[in-house]
Amino acid sequence: MTSPLKQTRFKIGGMDCASCAAKIDTAVRRLDGVADVSVSVTGASMTVSHGGPLNDDKVLRQVARLGYGIVKAEAGTGGPSAKAHDHAAHDHETHDHEGHDHEGHDHGGGQKITDEAAGSSHLHSHAEPGQAWWRSRRAALTLACAAALVAAYGIGHLFPSAERWVFLAALLVGLVPIARRALMAALAGTPFSIEMLMTIAVAGAVMIGATEEAAAVVVLFLIGELLEGVAAGRARASIQGLADLVPKTALVERGGGTVEVPAEQLGVGDVIVVRPGDRIPADGEIVEGSSDIDEAPVTGESTPKRKGVAEPVFAGTINSDGVLKVRVTAAASDNTIARIVRLVEEAQEAKAPTERFIDRFSRYYTPGVLAVGALVAVLPPLVAGGDWNEWIYKGLAILLIGCPCALVISTPAAIAAGLATGARRDLLMKGGAVLEGFRRITAVAFDKTGTLTAGKPVVTDIVAYGRDERSVLALAAALEQGSSHPLAVAILDRARADKAPVPPALAAKAISGKGVEGSVGGVAAFLGSGQAAGERAGMTPAQRLAVDSLNGEGKTVSVLVADGVVAGLIAMRDEPRPDAAAGIAALKAEGIRAVMLTGDNRRTAQAIAASLGIEARAELLPQDKQRMIAELQREGLTVAKVGDGINDAPALAAADIGIAMGGGTDVALETADAAILHGRVMDVARMVRLSRAVMANIGQNITVALGLKAVFLVTTVLGITGLWPAILADTGATVLVTANAMRLLRSRG
């Protein structure tokens, strides 16, 4: 019996594109004991799966030789900082490898990097935390190479005989780090890297005397790499911005006073004080006070919610106007923000089918480019007597045109931006495959309770006989005081909302299976089912008709009897969420069929379904829901299932995409492929739209990447364009596809 695989996580600095990830993946897979490797460019992380003990030093050395900063991510170092902040900390975890005093330096609590490993990190390096990108080591290298090129032009003009040598010196400033990375990548199993294409092209240009152009090409390549790093940093910042919503400190009640402690040290059960204007530092439940809570930073909801005692609040939201005492319900490492960041980081390591195809394609594409470049350089002179210098020049230009950077980044950049955009709006998708899969959804099956509805009954109708509605509500609320039954809570909530007086009830007692009775202000009152009320007071045909009518709408009716006379009816129902009807309509507008699957009684289900304009299948057991999903799939539909409870888990697993609604249960979240954290039905349609936008973006990116290369390939062979336009085509395409992908971060749909 094989032992289960263990996982070790590392943070990586300077990794800005899928080519970087591929080189690291290939290099680490070659190490003994490594079973699998998963690299996230946007998460700046790598997870290594291994059967036995892993030699961390070998992993660190292997990756650092490629020119990337790397530290081992320590487990259990506290809350979001361990899970959510590490990926943002990679800058300071790695900058010491860039020629600073790196010897024996411990990077952010992670494992140390040896001198041998650290010494190779040159090209892919970042700014320290808080520094602008233009102050990074990479920017300094680009600037130095550009300055050397300008100086070479000046010296060459003054001393023409030295022109070749000064341009050679200028290009070596940038080429040496590039060539070193190419060599290390080749030794680690990636001989056909972008750096290798660059090195061959520049070296070839020097050999045929195009030294000036070669120097310009190196500068343009470094500029492209720098811009690529800036774009990748923006994608990371989107998730880091979410993690940074949680304040670093909290005021905790201790010993009769308050003490300021780091938020990551808060434990479940701690009581914290949140002042007006403060961000709430942890998920919790209000135990004292009430206030408007601005949840826009976390949920995107523009209108603050009034919350009071016993209501939940989330880390990162803003307390607007009242002092609150909140009991912490989740440790820092498991609060809403940390869970979002963790899920997104894991999702970014799971590749979409399109991304996997591009990865496979690029493995053959790059060697193919080398072969085409060689054939263009050699065949015309050999076969047709062409000029060797001319055709070698064209062959070298083709190597630059063929750099696969724009192509390989076209898909992961869009996927990462899409996942980040969804996460910012509490739409969590567990990987690129899930994000891509949403565009193919043709049917959505909803649970009812807690999914299409709020999950708790509310008073919908008050019908009074011989009294006003306020008096009926007051008598009913008086009888229900102290009860935790959902119907009692609904009546008390309505009385509180309507500011109805709730007088004390004397000798109040529950009558099993019938209702509750007592004396309220000298009035003998009873509140219970229609049948029980009919036994105490005669109901007129009109009153019975009213009860039947309300029951027909799927509502539960309690009848109030006062001094032996029917005084009123109170109808209650678990009402649809405010955006449920709009959410269903939005799905239909996208051409998607919507179905409600519920275990509730048929009459209630039909009433709710009619109000929402959705098909209903009622009185279903968990296995029935799973069977209904299979039936829809047999009709040729691609089905998403939305639910929030344990009884939804079988159907969530059976669906093509399972969606946990409103935080849900742990089982639902584990089983589901995606999660909508704040219970908006409209978010299902938003996920579909986001998926379609991402796939359209990928199509645009691939068209730009391959289209530009095709155009410049033809113009190069015809002799219209040369080395400069060739590298501009590659750099330009990379910048264009990255910028296009980053547009998704601004998506509001």
XYZ file of C-alpha atoms in Angstrom:
749
model
C 0.000 0.000 0.000
C 1.498 3.324 -1.071
C 1.750 6.089 1.499
C -0.246 9.268 0.816
C 1.621 12.114 -0.854
C 2.798 15.012 1.285
C 2.884 18.590 0.055
C 5.459 21.316 0.636
C 4.768 24.892 -0.421
C 7.316 27.459 -1.579
C 7.053 31.172 -2.387
C 8.807 32.253 -5.574
C 9.906 35.748 -6.581
C 10.374 37.091 -10.088
C 8.074 34.596 -11.827
C 6.004 36.623 -14.259
C 4.780 34.371 -17.050
C 3.848 30.806 -17.930
C 7.295 30.222 -19.440
C 8.848 30.976 -16.055
C 6.455 28.518 -14.421
C 7.206 25.842 -17.032
C 10.964 26.109 -16.469
C 10.557 25.837 -12.705
C 8.117 22.943 -13.062
C 10.482 21.016 -15.343
C 13.521 21.657 -13.160
C 11.885 20.589 -9.892
C 10.276 17.470 -11.387
C 13.776 16.172 -12.154
C 14.640 16.009 -8.452
C 14.554 12.689 -6.602
C 11.434 12.053 -4.557
C 9.236 14.630 -6.330
C 5.908 13.143 -7.462
C 4.166 16.242 -8.763
C 4.675 19.991 -9.045
C 2.051 22.731 -9.257
C 3.200 26.285 -9.980
C 1.034 29.409 -9.713
C 2.375 32.472 -11.501
C -0.200 34.838 -10.044
C 0.069 33.316 -6.574
C 3.893 33.456 -6.809
C 3.950 29.979 -5.303
C 4.871 26.364 -5.949
C 3.451 23.251 -4.310
C 5.622 20.125 -4.451
C 4.011 16.725 -3.836
C 6.339 14.012 -2.557
C 6.018 10.506 -1.146
C 8.784 10.660 1.453
C 10.964 13.381 2.977
C 11.816 16.217 0.587
C 15.302 17.678 0.411
C 14.331 21.345 0.661
C 17.879 22.531 -0.016
C 17.892 20.812 -3.399
C 14.589 22.433 -4.346
C 15.787 25.855 -3.233
C 19.078 25.476 -5.103
C 17.449 24.139 -8.283
C 14.998 27.046 -8.548
C 17.476 29.737 -7.481
C 19.912 28.586 -10.182
C 17.257 29.485 -12.742
C 17.373 33.059 -11.463
C 14.301 33.147 -9.210
C 14.076 33.972 -5.535
C 12.593 31.162 -3.465
C 11.776 30.466 0.192
C 9.894 27.680 1.876
C 6.463 28.854 3.054
C 6.268 27.993 6.726
C 2.989 26.386 7.819
C 1.058 27.624 10.806
C 2.657 31.020 11.107
C -0.596 32.664 11.875
C -3.782 33.488 10.133
C -3.949 35.291 6.877
C -0.306 36.184 7.035
C 0.598 32.551 6.577
C -1.881 31.787 3.837
C -2.871 35.094 2.348
C 0.061 37.429 2.850
C 2.923 35.136 1.928
C 2.358 35.622 -1.764
C 2.643 39.337 -1.318
C 5.744 38.970 0.780
C 7.752 37.305 -1.944
C 9.333 40.610 -2.890
C 11.128 41.022 0.411
C 11.655 37.313 0.671
C 13.695 37.341 -2.527
C 15.309 40.712 -3.025
C 18.367 39.748 -1.030
C 19.345 37.370 -3.819
C 19.986 40.297 -6.089
C 23.499 41.151 -5.095
C 22.797 42.448 -1.583
C 24.129 40.904 1.614
C 22.421 37.607 1.062
C 24.823 35.393 2.971
C 23.011 33.469 5.681
C 19.982 35.743 5.448
C 16.707 34.225 6.660
C 13.894 35.270 4.357
C 10.738 36.170 6.191
C 10.862 33.193 8.488
C 11.373 30.805 5.601
C 14.304 28.513 4.905
C 17.656 30.090 4.121
C 19.117 30.211 0.614
C 22.706 29.186 0.076
C 25.281 31.476 -1.529
C 25.501 29.180 -4.544
C 21.780 29.371 -5.134
C 21.420 33.030 -4.362
C 24.186 34.121 -6.652
C 22.288 33.241 -9.813
C 19.285 35.478 -9.359
C 19.805 38.450 -11.665
C 17.231 39.107 -14.305
C 13.971 38.192 -12.577
C 14.079 40.337 -9.461
C 11.601 42.586 -7.729
C 11.413 45.744 -5.691
C 11.373 45.667 -1.939
C 7.967 46.045 -0.261
C 6.650 49.553 -0.670
C 9.076 50.347 -3.499
C 7.818 51.324 -6.923
C 8.547 48.869 -9.736
C 11.050 51.263 -11.308
C 13.268 50.932 -8.222
C 13.602 47.151 -8.618
C 16.790 45.365 -9.597
C 15.231 44.405 -12.918
C 14.460 48.041 -13.695
C 18.049 48.961 -12.763
C 19.386 46.305 -15.150
C 17.137 47.559 -17.962
C 18.173 51.155 -17.319
C 21.865 50.206 -17.186
C 21.631 48.356 -20.494
C 19.738 51.239 -22.111
C 22.279 53.759 -20.779
C 25.115 51.607 -22.114
C 23.418 51.554 -25.530
C 23.066 55.354 -25.558
C 26.695 55.710 -24.478
C 27.728 53.306 -27.253
C 25.980 55.482 -29.835
C 27.831 58.545 -28.518
C 31.236 56.876 -28.353
C 30.721 55.212 -31.731
C 29.958 58.602 -33.282
C 33.085 60.144 -31.792
C 35.335 57.122 -32.408
C 34.001 55.148 -35.412
C 36.801 52.591 -35.207
C 35.630 51.525 -31.734
C 31.945 51.383 -32.639
C 31.672 47.564 -32.877
C 33.413 47.040 -29.537
C 31.398 49.605 -27.579
C 28.121 48.147 -28.869
C 29.393 44.684 -27.943
C 30.141 45.896 -24.414
C 26.691 47.534 -24.200
C 24.824 44.382 -25.202
C 26.849 42.220 -22.791
C 25.434 44.244 -19.876
C 22.035 42.716 -20.555
C 22.972 39.538 -22.431
C 25.130 37.960 -19.702
C 22.208 37.509 -17.251
C 19.957 36.319 -20.105
C 22.556 33.794 -21.339
C 23.192 32.549 -17.797
C 19.481 31.887 -17.346
C 19.349 30.128 -20.721
C 22.240 27.851 -19.715
C 20.747 27.047 -16.300
C 17.341 26.335 -17.838
C 18.959 24.002 -20.389
C 20.824 22.129 -17.655
C 17.552 21.850 -15.694
C 15.675 20.295 -18.625
C 14.371 23.291 -20.637
C 16.777 23.770 -23.568
C 14.251 25.622 -25.749
C 13.582 28.600 -23.485
C 12.858 32.174 -24.503
C 16.262 33.164 -23.119
C 17.935 30.552 -25.309
C 16.239 31.929 -28.446
C 17.372 35.421 -27.439
C 20.939 34.318 -26.747
C 21.271 32.474 -30.078
C 19.737 35.365 -32.020
C 21.931 38.028 -30.415
C 25.113 35.939 -30.647
C 24.352 35.227 -34.315
C 23.749 38.904 -35.021
C 27.124 39.750 -33.516
C 28.814 37.105 -35.667
C 27.420 38.578 -38.900
C 28.325 42.119 -37.845
C 24.892 43.408 -36.743
C 26.232 44.345 -33.303
C 24.360 47.650 -33.078
C 21.036 45.988 -33.789
C 21.841 43.154 -31.380
C 22.437 45.659 -28.569
C 19.096 47.363 -29.297
C 17.346 43.978 -29.310
C 18.688 43.177 -25.827
C 17.378 46.489 -24.475
C 13.960 45.976 -26.068
C 13.780 42.440 -24.648
C 14.560 43.714 -21.145
C 11.916 46.426 -21.484
C 9.374 43.784 -22.500
C 10.331 41.628 -19.490
C 9.983 44.649 -17.209
C 6.518 45.510 -18.540
C 5.501 41.878 -18.188
C 6.585 41.937 -14.545
C 4.559 45.081 -13.889
C 1.443 43.445 -15.363
C 1.957 40.257 -13.324
C 2.362 42.405 -10.224
C -1.010 43.999 -10.904
C -2.685 40.599 -11.014
C -1.070 39.659 -7.690
C -2.018 43.013 -6.181
C -5.681 42.327 -6.895
C -5.701 39.413 -4.451
C -3.218 41.036 -2.065
C -5.542 44.050 -1.891
C -8.228 41.711 -0.630
C -5.942 40.262 2.052
C -4.926 43.769 3.111
C -8.547 44.632 3.955
C -8.072 42.897 7.317
C -6.571 45.315 9.868
C -3.298 44.289 11.481
C -4.426 44.896 15.075
C -7.559 44.445 17.185
C -8.873 45.708 20.541
C -9.603 42.692 22.771
C -11.504 42.749 26.067
C -9.233 41.419 28.792
C -9.278 41.900 32.567
C -12.027 44.489 32.508
C -10.286 46.645 29.886
C -9.162 46.493 26.270
C -5.762 45.461 24.961
C -4.431 45.967 21.437
C -3.133 42.703 19.964
C -2.125 41.547 16.471
C -5.254 40.447 14.585
C -3.612 37.165 13.594
C -3.429 36.197 17.286
C -7.197 36.426 17.831
C -8.781 33.167 18.919
C -12.307 31.835 18.633
C -14.333 33.182 21.566
C -12.342 36.383 22.052
C -14.507 39.493 22.412
C -13.234 42.457 20.417
C -14.302 46.094 20.464
C -14.840 47.750 17.078
C -15.091 51.543 17.075
C -17.010 53.621 14.505
C -14.992 53.913 11.305
C -12.815 50.875 12.082
C -12.482 47.818 9.898
C -13.640 44.649 11.615
C -10.530 42.501 12.237
C -12.175 39.062 12.356
C -15.261 37.093 11.426
C -17.611 37.133 14.386
C -21.031 37.629 15.935
C -22.215 40.885 17.500
C -22.775 40.492 21.254
C -23.409 44.152 22.069
C -24.399 47.229 20.076
C -25.733 47.844 16.580
C -24.372 49.690 13.581
C -24.507 50.075 9.821
C -21.882 47.725 8.375
C -20.324 48.675 5.041
C -19.641 45.336 3.330
C -18.705 46.872 -0.037
C -14.964 46.116 0.316
C -15.717 42.395 0.678
C -19.041 41.736 -1.044
C -19.363 44.665 -3.430
C -22.759 45.592 -1.930
C -23.127 49.362 -2.195
C -25.685 49.786 0.612
C -24.543 49.335 4.244
C -26.510 46.788 6.295
C -27.871 47.520 9.751
C -26.718 44.762 12.087
C -27.331 44.102 15.752
C -26.906 41.487 18.463
C -26.513 37.861 17.281
C -25.907 38.873 13.645
C -22.698 37.871 11.836
C -20.011 40.284 10.643
C -17.036 39.615 8.382
C -13.367 40.496 8.571
C -12.470 43.483 6.404
C -15.902 45.149 6.499
C -16.310 48.636 7.995
C -18.234 49.579 11.123
C -19.950 52.850 10.248
C -21.576 54.504 13.244
C -21.775 52.512 16.484
C -19.443 50.861 18.996
C -19.702 47.091 18.635
C -18.582 44.197 20.748
C -17.992 41.148 18.584
C -17.293 37.559 19.597
C -14.732 36.026 17.240
C -16.074 32.929 15.447
C -13.142 32.099 13.157
C -9.386 32.196 13.598
C -7.439 34.572 11.380
C -6.338 31.713 9.135
C -9.955 30.700 8.520
C -11.850 33.976 8.239
C -13.781 34.953 5.126
C -10.884 36.879 3.551
C -8.319 34.151 4.259
C -10.616 31.491 2.798
C -11.131 33.561 -0.356
C -7.404 34.119 -0.821
C -6.597 30.469 -0.122
C -9.206 29.212 -2.586
C -8.035 31.615 -5.285
C -4.374 30.666 -4.806
C -5.292 26.984 -5.085
C -7.503 27.730 -8.093
C -4.695 29.524 -9.908
C -2.581 26.369 -9.671
C -5.300 24.320 -11.426
C -4.966 24.836 -15.178
C -7.859 25.213 -17.587
C -8.123 22.862 -20.598
C -7.240 25.704 -22.969
C -4.211 26.578 -20.845
C -3.026 22.955 -20.832
C -3.390 22.840 -24.623
C -1.319 26.020 -25.039
C 1.346 24.566 -22.724
C 1.550 21.382 -24.810
C 1.545 23.400 -28.039
C 4.407 25.620 -26.841
C 6.614 22.560 -26.135
C 6.626 21.816 -29.852
C 6.300 25.410 -31.035
C 9.645 26.669 -29.707
C 11.782 23.847 -31.183
C 9.773 24.341 -34.378
C 10.734 28.010 -34.455
C 14.409 27.067 -34.068
C 14.083 24.606 -36.950
C 12.342 27.147 -39.212
C 14.940 29.803 -38.357
C 17.757 27.390 -39.193
C 16.133 26.379 -42.489
C 15.586 30.027 -43.500
C 19.231 30.793 -42.691
C 20.697 27.796 -44.529
C 18.469 26.620 -47.394
C 18.353 29.745 -49.638
C 22.172 30.120 -49.730
C 22.687 26.379 -50.268
C 19.875 25.804 -52.760
C 19.486 29.137 -54.539
C 22.886 30.719 -53.961
C 21.544 33.441 -51.712
C 23.757 35.735 -49.680
C 24.720 33.980 -46.458
C 24.726 37.136 -44.303
C 21.322 38.217 -45.589
C 19.624 34.888 -44.926
C 21.323 34.258 -41.587
C 20.075 37.716 -40.579
C 16.540 36.721 -41.604
C 16.825 33.402 -39.763
C 17.887 35.203 -36.583
C 14.968 37.616 -36.922
C 12.612 34.635 -37.140
C 14.005 33.341 -33.838
C 13.020 36.632 -32.208
C 9.609 36.688 -33.878
C 9.010 33.138 -32.709
C 9.600 33.807 -28.997
C 6.485 32.170 -27.479
C 6.125 34.615 -24.581
C 2.964 36.315 -25.831
C 1.394 32.993 -26.738
C 2.076 31.165 -23.481
C 0.962 34.098 -21.330
C -2.227 34.722 -23.331
C -4.300 32.106 -21.497
C -2.974 32.054 -17.895
C -3.022 35.856 -17.699
C -6.704 35.944 -18.628
C -7.567 32.990 -16.340
C -5.741 34.563 -13.389
C -7.399 37.933 -13.974
C -10.803 36.234 -14.224
C -10.308 34.284 -10.985
C -9.120 37.431 -9.216
C -12.048 39.474 -10.513
C -14.481 36.821 -9.331
C -12.853 36.631 -5.908
C -13.124 40.392 -5.451
C -16.882 39.943 -5.837
C -17.096 36.792 -3.685
C -17.423 34.507 -6.711
C -14.959 31.734 -5.953
C -14.057 29.176 -8.614
C -11.723 26.296 -7.847
C -9.463 26.513 -10.868
C -9.277 27.551 -14.486
C -11.160 24.436 -15.613
C -14.171 25.505 -13.529
C -13.964 29.090 -14.786
C -13.810 27.849 -18.370
C -16.615 25.343 -17.749
C -19.172 28.005 -16.773
C -19.438 29.216 -20.374
C -20.814 25.801 -21.384
C -23.602 25.726 -18.760
C -27.052 25.280 -20.327
C -29.112 24.529 -17.190
C -28.944 25.555 -13.530
C -30.678 23.547 -10.793
C -31.344 25.519 -7.599
C -32.122 24.295 -4.118
C -34.959 26.345 -2.580
C -34.406 26.896 1.128
C -31.373 29.054 1.810
C -30.556 29.331 -1.882
C -33.459 30.900 -3.765
C -34.956 31.886 -0.410
C -33.379 33.479 2.653
C -33.731 30.281 4.687
C -35.976 31.642 7.433
C -39.689 32.524 7.493
C -40.914 36.118 7.628
C -44.382 37.536 8.229
C -45.950 38.227 4.831
C -49.613 38.976 5.682
C -51.552 40.193 8.724
C -55.343 39.965 8.416
C -57.305 41.568 11.279
C -60.919 40.919 12.337
C -62.481 43.492 14.680
C -59.042 44.928 15.606
C -56.272 46.735 13.746
C -53.257 44.862 12.382
C -50.917 46.430 14.937
C -53.044 45.082 17.806
C -53.110 41.582 16.263
C -49.311 41.638 15.886
C -48.842 42.887 19.465
C -50.988 40.097 20.975
C -49.244 37.410 18.891
C -45.765 38.728 19.768
C -46.676 38.820 23.479
C -47.520 35.113 23.384
C -44.333 34.238 21.474
C -41.868 36.058 23.759
C -38.955 33.840 24.731
C -39.603 31.238 22.034
C -36.864 30.269 19.601
C -39.203 28.557 17.117
C -38.612 29.972 13.600
C -42.279 31.103 13.294
C -42.120 32.792 16.695
C -38.892 34.535 15.722
C -40.563 35.759 12.503
C -43.468 37.286 14.472
C -41.128 38.936 17.012
C -38.925 40.310 14.206
C -41.972 41.816 12.483
C -43.173 43.375 15.763
C -39.720 44.871 16.272
C -39.616 46.183 12.699
C -43.134 47.704 12.971
C -42.360 49.047 16.480
C -45.479 47.294 17.788
C -45.758 47.179 21.597
C -45.139 43.745 23.111
C -46.921 43.595 26.490
C -46.142 40.804 28.955
C -48.150 37.580 28.739
C -49.284 35.973 31.987
C -49.515 32.210 32.442
C -48.246 31.690 28.899
C -47.746 28.061 27.962
C -47.268 25.958 24.859
C -49.869 23.363 23.970
C -48.117 20.512 22.188
C -48.993 20.271 18.512
C -51.524 23.106 18.695
C -50.064 26.483 19.668
C -49.508 28.794 22.636
C -51.946 30.475 25.026
C -51.847 33.060 27.786
C -53.378 36.239 29.179
C -52.294 39.534 27.630
C -53.628 42.706 29.273
C -56.597 40.797 30.633
C -57.385 39.243 27.224
C -57.352 35.430 26.997
C -55.349 34.815 23.841
C -54.410 31.771 21.788
C -52.166 31.548 18.725
C -51.990 28.327 16.752
C -52.962 26.319 13.701
C -56.286 26.850 11.933
C -57.586 23.487 13.112
C -56.707 24.163 16.763
C -58.163 27.690 16.555
C -61.380 26.277 15.064
C -61.789 24.139 18.161
C -61.721 27.265 20.362
C -63.688 29.696 18.225
C -66.033 29.279 15.301
C -64.463 30.437 12.013
C -66.667 31.997 9.362
C -66.586 30.713 5.764
C -64.786 33.924 4.756
C -62.100 33.334 7.384
C -61.622 29.715 6.294
C -61.419 30.847 2.680
C -58.716 33.382 3.660
C -56.706 30.666 5.421
C -57.018 28.342 2.421
C -56.008 31.118 0.051
C -52.881 31.929 2.081
C -52.016 28.229 2.360
C -52.375 27.979 -1.402
C -49.604 30.535 -1.724
C -47.306 28.223 0.227
C -47.640 30.206 3.454
C -47.988 28.921 6.998
C -50.976 30.555 8.740
C -51.274 31.097 12.490
C -54.748 32.060 13.760
C -55.098 34.448 16.715
C -58.071 33.899 19.034
C -58.856 36.634 21.596
C -61.551 36.098 24.250
C -63.023 33.234 22.228
C -63.242 35.152 18.930
C -60.974 34.916 15.883
C -59.065 38.218 15.989
C -56.693 37.792 13.072
C -54.512 35.714 10.798
C -50.712 35.894 10.531
C -49.206 34.302 7.429
C -45.508 33.445 7.176
C -43.267 32.088 4.463
C -39.600 31.665 3.675
C -39.513 34.403 1.048
C -37.327 34.528 -2.065
C -34.112 36.487 -1.829
C -34.501 40.082 -3.056
C -32.590 39.390 -6.272
C -33.906 35.862 -6.927
C -36.384 36.799 -9.664
C -33.829 39.054 -11.370
C -31.187 36.328 -11.087
C -33.439 33.751 -12.761
C -34.360 36.239 -15.485
C -30.660 36.975 -16.094
C -29.964 33.267 -16.620
C -32.858 32.977 -19.065
C -31.491 35.996 -20.934
C -28.226 34.044 -21.334
C -30.183 31.127 -22.824
C -29.878 28.992 -19.684
C -32.722 26.872 -18.286
C -33.470 27.241 -14.552
C -35.015 24.502 -12.373
C -35.815 24.410 -8.647
C -35.200 21.117 -6.809
C -36.561 21.069 -3.250
C -37.568 18.714 -0.498
C -40.351 21.112 0.539
C -44.040 20.351 -0.027
C -45.379 20.701 -3.539
C -47.776 23.577 -2.793
C -45.084 25.793 -1.246
C -42.625 24.928 -3.996
C -45.124 25.746 -6.749
C -45.998 29.065 -5.102
C -42.347 30.142 -4.829
C -41.581 28.896 -8.347
C -44.520 30.803 -9.818
C -43.342 34.050 -8.222
C -39.843 33.546 -9.666
C -40.747 32.163 -13.082
C -38.871 28.894 -12.603
C -39.695 25.191 -13.041
C -40.178 23.310 -9.757
C -39.619 19.685 -8.705
C -40.764 19.218 -5.089
C -40.741 16.686 -2.221
C -37.316 15.353 -3.252
C -34.901 13.430 -1.046
C -31.121 13.997 -1.518
C -30.887 10.960 -3.796
C -33.858 12.278 -5.796
C -32.019 15.559 -6.396
C -29.004 13.626 -7.611
C -31.274 11.607 -9.930
C -32.848 14.788 -11.322
C -29.382 16.128 -12.166
C -28.644 12.919 -14.090
C -31.939 13.215 -15.964
C -31.128 16.771 -17.048
C -27.692 15.625 -18.214
C -29.274 12.795 -20.231
C -31.314 15.471 -22.023
C -28.004 16.809 -23.305
C -27.772 19.711 -20.867
C -24.615 20.849 -19.083
C -25.851 21.331 -15.531
C -24.762 23.547 -12.650
C -26.259 22.759 -9.233
C -26.625 25.500 -6.603
C -27.190 24.562 -2.962
C -26.208 25.376 0.598
C -26.676 22.275 2.748
C -25.398 18.774 3.441
C -28.418 17.326 1.639
C -27.217 19.109 -1.514
C -23.772 17.456 -1.475
C -24.700 14.410 -3.657
C -26.306 16.631 -6.310
C -23.420 19.123 -6.159
C -20.979 16.296 -6.833
C -23.104 14.844 -9.664
C -23.515 18.157 -11.514
C -21.070 19.337 -14.157
C -20.385 22.313 -11.879
C -21.446 22.424 -8.221
C -21.951 25.844 -6.614
C -22.157 26.341 -2.833
C -24.386 29.285 -1.948
C -24.062 31.816 0.837
C -21.083 30.409 2.678
C -23.002 27.133 2.988
C -21.851 24.245 5.103
C -18.290 22.946 5.109
C -19.511 19.836 3.276
C -21.138 21.923 0.529
C -18.034 24.088 0.147
C -15.743 21.047 -0.031
C -17.961 19.259 -2.555
C -18.658 22.278 -4.744
C -16.512 23.510 -7.625
C -17.436 27.128 -6.947
C -18.883 29.207 -4.123
C -21.043 32.321 -3.894
C -20.228 33.611 -0.435
C -22.978 36.154 0.078
C -26.075 34.496 -1.254
C -26.818 36.570 -4.351
C -28.779 34.559 -6.909
C -27.703 37.042 -9.580
C -24.103 35.892 -9.030
C -24.763 32.642 -10.889
C -25.404 34.612 -14.077
C -22.389 36.798 -13.263
C -20.189 33.687 -13.132
C -21.437 32.646 -16.564
C -20.800 36.127 -17.964
C -17.337 36.242 -16.394
C -16.471 32.862 -17.921
C -17.617 33.982 -21.352
C -15.696 37.251 -21.026
C -12.526 35.376 -20.032
C -12.785 32.934 -22.943
C -13.429 35.797 -25.379
C -10.368 37.533 -23.925
C -8.267 34.394 -24.442
C -9.427 34.197 -28.059
C -8.426 37.819 -28.604
C -5.032 37.219 -26.983
C -4.221 34.157 -29.090
C -5.294 35.996 -32.248
C -3.031 38.959 -31.411
C -0.075 36.742 -30.433
C -0.169 34.519 -33.512
C -1.405 37.233 -35.875
C 1.494 39.594 -35.190
C 3.974 36.761 -35.524
C 2.487 35.667 -38.847
C 2.625 39.207 -40.266
C 6.233 39.787 -39.215
C 7.281 36.322 -40.352
C 6.161 37.177 -43.895
C 7.688 40.687 -43.845
C 10.992 39.313 -42.500
C 11.294 36.650 -45.206
C 10.481 39.319 -47.821
C 13.240 41.527 -46.380
C 10.901 44.326 -45.316
C 11.574 44.061 -41.563
C 14.630 43.020 -39.527
C 15.798 42.346 -35.975
C 14.392 45.481 -34.331
C 10.833 45.057 -35.607
C 11.075 41.327 -34.833
C 11.742 41.835 -31.127
C 9.225 44.696 -31.077
C 6.660 42.266 -32.483
C 7.307 39.823 -29.652
C 7.520 42.441 -26.903
C 4.566 44.344 -28.304
C 2.425 41.227 -28.509
C 3.331 40.265 -24.920
C 2.418 43.706 -23.613
C -0.812 43.783 -25.637
C -2.099 40.385 -24.490
C -1.158 41.078 -20.868
C -2.838 44.482 -20.915
C -5.898 42.949 -22.554
C -6.094 40.268 -19.844
C -5.756 42.892 -17.121
C -8.884 44.595 -18.480
C -10.802 41.767 -16.817
C -9.717 43.116 -13.417
C -11.858 46.185 -14.096
C -14.874 44.154 -15.184
C -18.122 45.106 -13.422
C -20.381 42.552 -15.106
